[in-house]
Structures are given as C-alpha cells and as structure tokens.
C-alpha cells in the first residue's frame, strides 16, 4: 500500500492551509505525515511495524525529519537529495522561512541534520553528485554525523546524477530504484501483506 499525503502548504486547499507551513518546515508537515500513519493503523489497514517513508528534495527533508523526530513510527526511510540544511537550500525556502540571517532559530529548527541523534530506525540517502539545487556535501555531512553517532545509515551516491536523480538517465535511475526497492523489502518485508510506504505527493 502507498499513501500520498497532501501536507500543509499544498496548493488547492485555500490560503489558510497553504500558510500553515510558514516558518515551520519539518514541524506541522511532519505531523501531517504522522497523522496519515496513525489513521491507517487505527483503521486496521496496515501493520504499524511495517511502515516506511520516502521522497526527495523537500520530501527528503521530511523523510529525515520524520525519522529523527518520530522514532519507532517508520521502520525505514529513504531520503532522496534531502535538503537537510536549509541554510544551504535557498531556492524556495525564503518564500516560507524568510531570510536566514533574520530567522536563524527557525532555520536551525527546520534543518534536519541538527536533529540526527534522534534516529533509531533505518535511513538510506540517495543523492546525485551533480546536484546544483541541494548540496551533495550536505548529505555527506549528515552521513558522517550519523556514523559518529552510531546510527544505521546507508548512502548511495550517484556520480552522474543531478537533483532529479529519479528522472534523468535510465541506467542510474534503474540502479537507484533497485536500491530503493531492495531496501524496503529488507525492512518492510515481502509476502501477501507487504508493508506500507508513505510518500509525499
């Protein structure tokens, strides 16, 4: 089962819903994803011990932040090209977070790499080394931080991939998705009642 969640800030639900995300990346949006999990578990649709989460870019930030701040909820997560340091990912963030020099506390709160010690479950990062939107070195920095903290981290570096690692170049896309599928098979299992993945729509 795959659940796509229209989180706070998504378009099509009115101004108030759009503005809920203001100054709160990795806060109310992570809670939205968590509420989706709790709903599925509460309805008896899924095994709460076999839930995974994955997405890329901003969604990669949410994957990392969900694992770091909601330990035990997700058996495994895959963060693609994750914007784990908002101080470096300034493409659209200032529309929501304003300028970092004026809001250092909010930027720090929303930068997942500063919360890495909360990881208790399994995390894979996939990142293209030619990414000019989210710095590849930020994923390397997070990987090293997690290694030093004794956490379970798997890093897949794609040497010829840009930010859109999952859409550009058939060979590397196929390679990356094989890694993704095998990862979730390992931690969510297979069989007649496979695990559930939460995906940012």
PDB file of C-alpha atoms in Angstrom:
ATOM      1  CA  UNK A   1       0.000   0.000   0.000  1.00  0.00           C
ATOM      2  CA  UNK A   2       1.207   3.518  -0.805  1.00  0.00           C
ATOM      3  CA  UNK A   3      -0.220   6.608   0.887  1.00  0.00           C
ATOM      4  CA  UNK A   4       0.294  10.018  -0.747  1.00  0.00           C
ATOM      5  CA  UNK A   5      -0.227  12.864   1.714  1.00  0.00           C
ATOM      6  CA  UNK A   6      -1.135  16.431   0.737  1.00  0.00           C
ATOM      7  CA  UNK A   7       0.639  18.136   3.603  1.00  0.00           C
ATOM      8  CA  UNK A   8       0.187  21.655   4.962  1.00  0.00           C
ATOM      9  CA  UNK A   9       1.348  24.104   2.336  1.00  0.00           C
ATOM     10  CA  UNK A  10      -0.066  22.088  -0.560  1.00  0.00           C
ATOM     11  CA  UNK A  11      -1.992  24.041  -3.158  1.00  0.00           C
ATOM     12  CA  UNK A  12      -5.700  23.630  -3.799  1.00  0.00           C
ATOM     13  CA  UNK A  13      -6.942  23.800  -0.208  1.00  0.00           C
ATOM     14  CA  UNK A  14      -7.163  27.526   0.390  1.00  0.00           C
ATOM     15  CA  UNK A  15      -4.939  30.239   1.794  1.00  0.00           C
ATOM     16  CA  UNK A  16      -5.130  29.196   5.444  1.00  0.00           C
ATOM     17  CA  UNK A  17      -3.982  25.652   4.638  1.00  0.00           C
ATOM     18  CA  UNK A  18      -1.219  26.987   2.414  1.00  0.00           C
ATOM     19  CA  UNK A  19       0.090  29.288   5.138  1.00  0.00           C
ATOM     20  CA  UNK A  20       0.162  26.651   7.901  1.00  0.00           C
ATOM     21  CA  UNK A  21       3.685  25.785   6.790  1.00  0.00           C
ATOM     22  CA  UNK A  22       5.047  29.298   7.334  1.00  0.00           C
ATOM     23  CA  UNK A  23       8.255  29.259   9.398  1.00  0.00           C
ATOM     24  CA  UNK A  24       7.701  25.601  10.257  1.00  0.00           C
ATOM     25  CA  UNK A  25       9.411  23.266   7.796  1.00  0.00           C
ATOM     26  CA  UNK A  26       9.815  19.899   9.466  1.00  0.00           C
ATOM     27  CA  UNK A  27       7.133  20.657  12.050  1.00  0.00           C
ATOM     28  CA  UNK A  28       3.469  20.749  11.074  1.00  0.00           C
ATOM     29  CA  UNK A  29       4.236  18.942   7.797  1.00  0.00           C
ATOM     30  CA  UNK A  30       5.917  16.040   9.614  1.00  0.00           C
ATOM     31  CA  UNK A  31       2.906  15.896  11.916  1.00  0.00           C
ATOM     32  CA  UNK A  32       0.625  15.676   8.852  1.00  0.00           C
ATOM     33  CA  UNK A  33       2.532  12.633   7.622  1.00  0.00           C
ATOM     34  CA  UNK A  34       2.399  11.078  11.076  1.00  0.00           C
ATOM     35  CA  UNK A  35      -1.373  11.615  11.268  1.00  0.00           C
ATOM     36  CA  UNK A  36      -1.720   9.689   7.992  1.00  0.00           C
ATOM     37  CA  UNK A  37       0.133   6.745   9.509  1.00  0.00           C
ATOM     38  CA  UNK A  38      -1.966   6.824  12.654  1.00  0.00           C
ATOM     39  CA  UNK A  39      -5.161   6.887  10.575  1.00  0.00           C
ATOM     40  CA  UNK A  40      -4.158   3.817   8.546  1.00  0.00           C
ATOM     41  CA  UNK A  41      -3.080   1.946  11.678  1.00  0.00           C
ATOM     42  CA  UNK A  42      -6.260   2.960  13.509  1.00  0.00           C
ATOM     43  CA  UNK A  43      -8.415   1.637  10.653  1.00  0.00           C
ATOM     44  CA  UNK A  44      -6.542  -1.655  10.708  1.00  0.00           C
ATOM     45  CA  UNK A  45      -5.297  -1.197   7.149  1.00  0.00           C
ATOM     46  CA  UNK A  46      -1.594  -1.615   7.896  1.00  0.00           C
ATOM     47  CA  UNK A  47       0.845  -3.271  10.251  1.00  0.00           C
ATOM     48  CA  UNK A  48       2.275  -0.437  12.341  1.00  0.00           C
ATOM     49  CA  UNK A  49       5.643  -2.215  12.461  1.00  0.00           C
ATOM     50  CA  UNK A  50       5.971  -2.267   8.655  1.00  0.00           C
ATOM     51  CA  UNK A  51       5.621   1.372   7.622  1.00  0.00           C
ATOM     52  CA  UNK A  52       8.253   3.126   5.520  1.00  0.00           C
ATOM     53  CA  UNK A  53       8.595   6.672   4.227  1.00  0.00           C
ATOM     54  CA  UNK A  54      10.388   8.144   1.227  1.00  0.00           C
ATOM     55  CA  UNK A  55      10.635  11.134  -1.072  1.00  0.00           C
ATOM     56  CA  UNK A  56      13.158  13.623  -2.488  1.00  0.00           C
ATOM     57  CA  UNK A  57      14.348  17.199  -2.058  1.00  0.00           C
ATOM     58  CA  UNK A  58      11.929  18.888   0.375  1.00  0.00           C
ATOM     59  CA  UNK A  59      10.367  15.448   0.735  1.00  0.00           C
ATOM     60  CA  UNK A  60      13.826  14.129   1.584  1.00  0.00           C
ATOM     61  CA  UNK A  61      13.971  16.691   4.375  1.00  0.00           C
ATOM     62  CA  UNK A  62      10.603  15.422   5.622  1.00  0.00           C
ATOM     63  CA  UNK A  63      11.781  11.812   5.451  1.00  0.00           C
ATOM     64  CA  UNK A  64      14.867  12.573   7.527  1.00  0.00           C
ATOM     65  CA  UNK A  65      12.975  14.800   9.945  1.00  0.00           C
ATOM     66  CA  UNK A  66      10.238  12.173  10.364  1.00  0.00           C
ATOM     67  CA  UNK A  67      12.802   9.525  11.296  1.00  0.00           C
ATOM     68  CA  UNK A  68      14.696  11.891  13.589  1.00  0.00           C
ATOM     69  CA  UNK A  69      11.667  13.266  15.453  1.00  0.00           C
ATOM     70  CA  UNK A  70       9.215  10.332  15.287  1.00  0.00           C
ATOM     71  CA  UNK A  71      11.411   7.355  16.246  1.00  0.00           C
ATOM     72  CA  UNK A  72       9.696   4.000  16.086  1.00  0.00           C
ATOM     73  CA  UNK A  73       6.953   5.144  13.703  1.00  0.00           C
ATOM     74  CA  UNK A  74       8.735   4.251  10.465  1.00  0.00           C
ATOM     75  CA  UNK A  75      10.671   1.020  10.125  1.00  0.00           C
ATOM     76  CA  UNK A  76      12.766   2.560   7.361  1.00  0.00           C
ATOM     77  CA  UNK A  77      13.046   5.751   5.356  1.00  0.00           C
ATOM     78  CA  UNK A  78      14.676   6.745   2.096  1.00  0.00           C
ATOM     79  CA  UNK A  79      15.646  10.379   1.661  1.00  0.00           C
ATOM     80  CA  UNK A  80      16.466  11.377  -1.903  1.00  0.00           C
ATOM     81  CA  UNK A  81      18.568  14.529  -2.399  1.00  0.00           C
ATOM     82  CA  UNK A  82      17.399  15.701   1.040  1.00  0.00           C
ATOM     83  CA  UNK A  83      17.509  19.393   1.932  1.00  0.00           C
ATOM     84  CA  UNK A  84      18.792  18.637   5.418  1.00  0.00           C
ATOM     85  CA  UNK A  85      20.400  22.063   5.884  1.00  0.00           C
ATOM     86  CA  UNK A  86      18.028  24.869   4.983  1.00  0.00           C
ATOM     87  CA  UNK A  87      20.902  27.319   5.326  1.00  0.00           C
ATOM     88  CA  UNK A  88      22.214  25.962   2.014  1.00  0.00           C
ATOM     89  CA  UNK A  89      18.972  25.163   0.193  1.00  0.00           C
ATOM     90  CA  UNK A  90      17.715  28.630  -0.591  1.00  0.00           C
ATOM     91  CA  UNK A  91      15.808  28.081  -3.834  1.00  0.00           C
ATOM     92  CA  UNK A  92      12.285  28.448  -2.483  1.00  0.00           C
ATOM     93  CA  UNK A  93      12.790  28.293   1.261  1.00  0.00           C
ATOM     94  CA  UNK A  94      12.893  32.047   1.763  1.00  0.00           C
ATOM     95  CA  UNK A  95       9.329  32.294   0.471  1.00  0.00           C
ATOM     96  CA  UNK A  96       8.324  30.302   3.537  1.00  0.00           C
ATOM     97  CA  UNK A  97      11.100  30.876   6.053  1.00  0.00           C
ATOM     98  CA  UNK A  98      12.163  34.421   5.124  1.00  0.00           C
ATOM     99  CA  UNK A  99      15.882  35.303   5.036  1.00  0.00           C
ATOM    100  CA  UNK A 100      18.115  33.053   7.196  1.00  0.00           C
ATOM    101  CA  UNK A 101      20.112  35.919   8.677  1.00  0.00           C
ATOM    102  CA  UNK A 102      16.873  37.284  10.169  1.00  0.00           C
ATOM    103  CA  UNK A 103      15.499  33.929  11.358  1.00  0.00           C
ATOM    104  CA  UNK A 104      18.450  31.818  12.471  1.00  0.00           C
ATOM    105  CA  UNK A 105      16.468  29.980  15.144  1.00  0.00           C
ATOM    106  CA  UNK A 106      13.744  28.879  12.710  1.00  0.00           C
ATOM    107  CA  UNK A 107      16.289  27.747  10.111  1.00  0.00           C
ATOM    108  CA  UNK A 108      18.145  25.726  12.724  1.00  0.00           C
ATOM    109  CA  UNK A 109      14.897  24.155  13.960  1.00  0.00           C
ATOM    110  CA  UNK A 110      13.999  23.098  10.401  1.00  0.00           C
ATOM    111  CA  UNK A 111      17.452  21.746   9.481  1.00  0.00           C
ATOM    112  CA  UNK A 112      17.244  18.000   9.946  1.00  0.00           C
ATOM    113  CA  UNK A 113      20.981  17.385  10.323  1.00  0.00           C
ATOM    114  CA  UNK A 114      20.869  19.130  13.717  1.00  0.00           C
ATOM    115  CA  UNK A 115      18.348  16.521  14.938  1.00  0.00           C
ATOM    116  CA  UNK A 116      20.197  13.442  13.674  1.00  0.00           C
ATOM    117  CA  UNK A 117      20.734  11.984  17.152  1.00  0.00           C
ATOM    118  CA  UNK A 118      17.027  11.107  17.265  1.00  0.00           C
ATOM    119  CA  UNK A 119      17.418   8.401  14.607  1.00  0.00           C
ATOM    120  CA  UNK A 120      16.534   4.945  15.941  1.00  0.00           C
ATOM    121  CA  UNK A 121      15.413   3.226  12.743  1.00  0.00           C
ATOM    122  CA  UNK A 122      16.920   2.684   9.265  1.00  0.00           C
ATOM    123  CA  UNK A 123      17.793   5.512   6.877  1.00  0.00           C
ATOM    124  CA  UNK A 124      19.034   5.410   3.297  1.00  0.00           C
ATOM    125  CA  UNK A 125      20.131   8.550   1.451  1.00  0.00           C
ATOM    126  CA  UNK A 126      20.299   8.683  -2.356  1.00  0.00           C
ATOM    127  CA  UNK A 127      21.947  11.810  -3.749  1.00  0.00           C
ATOM    128  CA  UNK A 128      23.364  12.825  -7.106  1.00  0.00           C
ATOM    129  CA  UNK A 129      26.847  14.303  -7.027  1.00  0.00           C
ATOM    130  CA  UNK A 130      25.940  16.836  -9.758  1.00  0.00           C
ATOM    131  CA  UNK A 131      23.068  18.268  -7.725  1.00  0.00           C
ATOM    132  CA  UNK A 132      23.096  22.074  -8.015  1.00  0.00           C
ATOM    133  CA  UNK A 133      19.874  22.573  -6.047  1.00  0.00           C
ATOM    134  CA  UNK A 134      20.658  20.748  -2.800  1.00  0.00           C
ATOM    135  CA  UNK A 135      24.328  20.384  -1.950  1.00  0.00           C
ATOM    136  CA  UNK A 136      25.637  16.826  -2.176  1.00  0.00           C
ATOM    137  CA  UNK A 137      28.118  17.663   0.582  1.00  0.00           C
ATOM    138  CA  UNK A 138      25.208  18.232   2.979  1.00  0.00           C
ATOM    139  CA  UNK A 139      24.279  14.558   2.624  1.00  0.00           C
ATOM    140  CA  UNK A 140      27.914  13.584   3.152  1.00  0.00           C
ATOM    141  CA  UNK A 141      27.999  15.771   6.272  1.00  0.00           C
ATOM    142  CA  UNK A 142      24.836  14.134   7.588  1.00  0.00           C
ATOM    143  CA  UNK A 143      26.185  10.667   6.811  1.00  0.00           C
ATOM    144  CA  UNK A 144      29.365  11.367   8.775  1.00  0.00           C
ATOM    145  CA  UNK A 145      27.388  12.818  11.660  1.00  0.00           C
ATOM    146  CA  UNK A 146      25.227   9.690  11.821  1.00  0.00           C
ATOM    147  CA  UNK A 147      28.263   7.412  11.616  1.00  0.00           C
ATOM    148  CA  UNK A 148      29.842   9.200  14.571  1.00  0.00           C
ATOM    149  CA  UNK A 149      26.556   8.850  16.469  1.00  0.00           C
ATOM    150  CA  UNK A 150      26.493   5.100  15.788  1.00  0.00           C
ATOM    151  CA  UNK A 151      23.304   5.239  13.706  1.00  0.00           C
ATOM    152  CA  UNK A 152      22.144   2.965  10.872  1.00  0.00           C
ATOM    153  CA  UNK A 153      22.817   4.903   7.669  1.00  0.00           C
ATOM    154  CA  UNK A 154      23.183   3.705   4.070  1.00  0.00           C
ATOM    155  CA  UNK A 155      24.475   6.171   1.481  1.00  0.00           C
ATOM    156  CA  UNK A 156      24.012   5.769  -2.285  1.00  0.00           C
ATOM    157  CA  UNK A 157      25.997   8.355  -4.245  1.00  0.00           C
ATOM    158  CA  UNK A 158      25.129   8.695  -7.933  1.00  0.00           C
ATOM    159  CA  UNK A 159      28.187  10.140  -9.652  1.00  0.00           C
ATOM    160  CA  UNK A 160      26.411  11.456 -12.753  1.00  0.00           C
ATOM    161  CA  UNK A 161      23.027  12.468 -11.351  1.00  0.00           C
ATOM    162  CA  UNK A 162      21.596  15.979 -10.889  1.00  0.00           C
ATOM    163  CA  UNK A 163      18.921  16.946  -8.385  1.00  0.00           C
ATOM    164  CA  UNK A 164      16.352  14.856 -10.242  1.00  0.00           C
ATOM    165  CA  UNK A 165      18.208  11.585  -9.644  1.00  0.00           C
ATOM    166  CA  UNK A 166      14.988   9.605 -10.142  1.00  0.00           C
ATOM    167  CA  UNK A 167      14.070  11.004 -13.566  1.00  0.00           C
ATOM    168  CA  UNK A 168      17.274  11.565 -15.535  1.00  0.00           C
ATOM    169  CA  UNK A 169      19.376   8.806 -17.095  1.00  0.00           C
ATOM    170  CA  UNK A 170      17.876   5.347 -17.497  1.00  0.00           C
ATOM    171  CA  UNK A 171      20.817   3.359 -16.138  1.00  0.00           C
ATOM    172  CA  UNK A 172      21.293   5.352 -12.938  1.00  0.00           C
ATOM    173  CA  UNK A 173      17.533   5.665 -12.383  1.00  0.00           C
ATOM    174  CA  UNK A 174      17.141   1.899 -12.678  1.00  0.00           C
ATOM    175  CA  UNK A 175      20.109   1.387 -10.338  1.00  0.00           C
ATOM    176  CA  UNK A 176      18.713   3.795  -7.745  1.00  0.00           C
ATOM    177  CA  UNK A 177      15.226   2.309  -7.774  1.00  0.00           C
ATOM    178  CA  UNK A 178      16.630  -1.207  -7.415  1.00  0.00           C
ATOM    179  CA  UNK A 179      18.384   0.075  -4.297  1.00  0.00           C
ATOM    180  CA  UNK A 180      15.128   1.646  -3.075  1.00  0.00           C
ATOM    181  CA  UNK A 181      13.034  -1.474  -3.657  1.00  0.00           C
ATOM    182  CA  UNK A 182      15.611  -3.813  -2.090  1.00  0.00           C
ATOM    183  CA  UNK A 183      15.912  -1.521   0.920  1.00  0.00           C
ATOM    184  CA  UNK A 184      12.189  -1.563   1.646  1.00  0.00           C
ATOM    185  CA  UNK A 185      11.991  -5.314   1.014  1.00  0.00           C
ATOM    186  CA  UNK A 186      14.662  -5.758   3.672  1.00  0.00           C
ATOM    187  CA  UNK A 187      12.989  -3.643   6.336  1.00  0.00           C
ATOM    188  CA  UNK A 188       9.273  -3.855   5.453  1.00  0.00           C
ATOM    189  CA  UNK A 189       9.272  -7.442   4.239  1.00  0.00           C
ATOM    190  CA  UNK A 190       7.511  -9.245   1.424  1.00  0.00           C
ATOM    191  CA  UNK A 191       4.561 -11.574   1.187  1.00  0.00           C
ATOM    192  CA  UNK A 192       0.774 -11.433   0.887  1.00  0.00           C
ATOM    193  CA  UNK A 193       0.546  -8.452   3.252  1.00  0.00           C
ATOM    194  CA  UNK A 194       3.506  -6.253   2.335  1.00  0.00           C
ATOM    195  CA  UNK A 195       4.457  -3.139   4.220  1.00  0.00           C
ATOM    196  CA  UNK A 196       3.217   0.363   3.623  1.00  0.00           C
ATOM    197  CA  UNK A 197       5.178   3.339   2.336  1.00  0.00           C
ATOM    198  CA  UNK A 198       4.270   6.950   2.948  1.00  0.00           C
ATOM    199  CA  UNK A 199       5.132   9.206   0.053  1.00  0.00           C
ATOM    200  CA  UNK A 200       4.989  12.995  -0.148  1.00  0.00           C
ATOM    201  CA  UNK A 201       2.698  13.922  -3.044  1.00  0.00           C
TER     202      UNK A 201
END
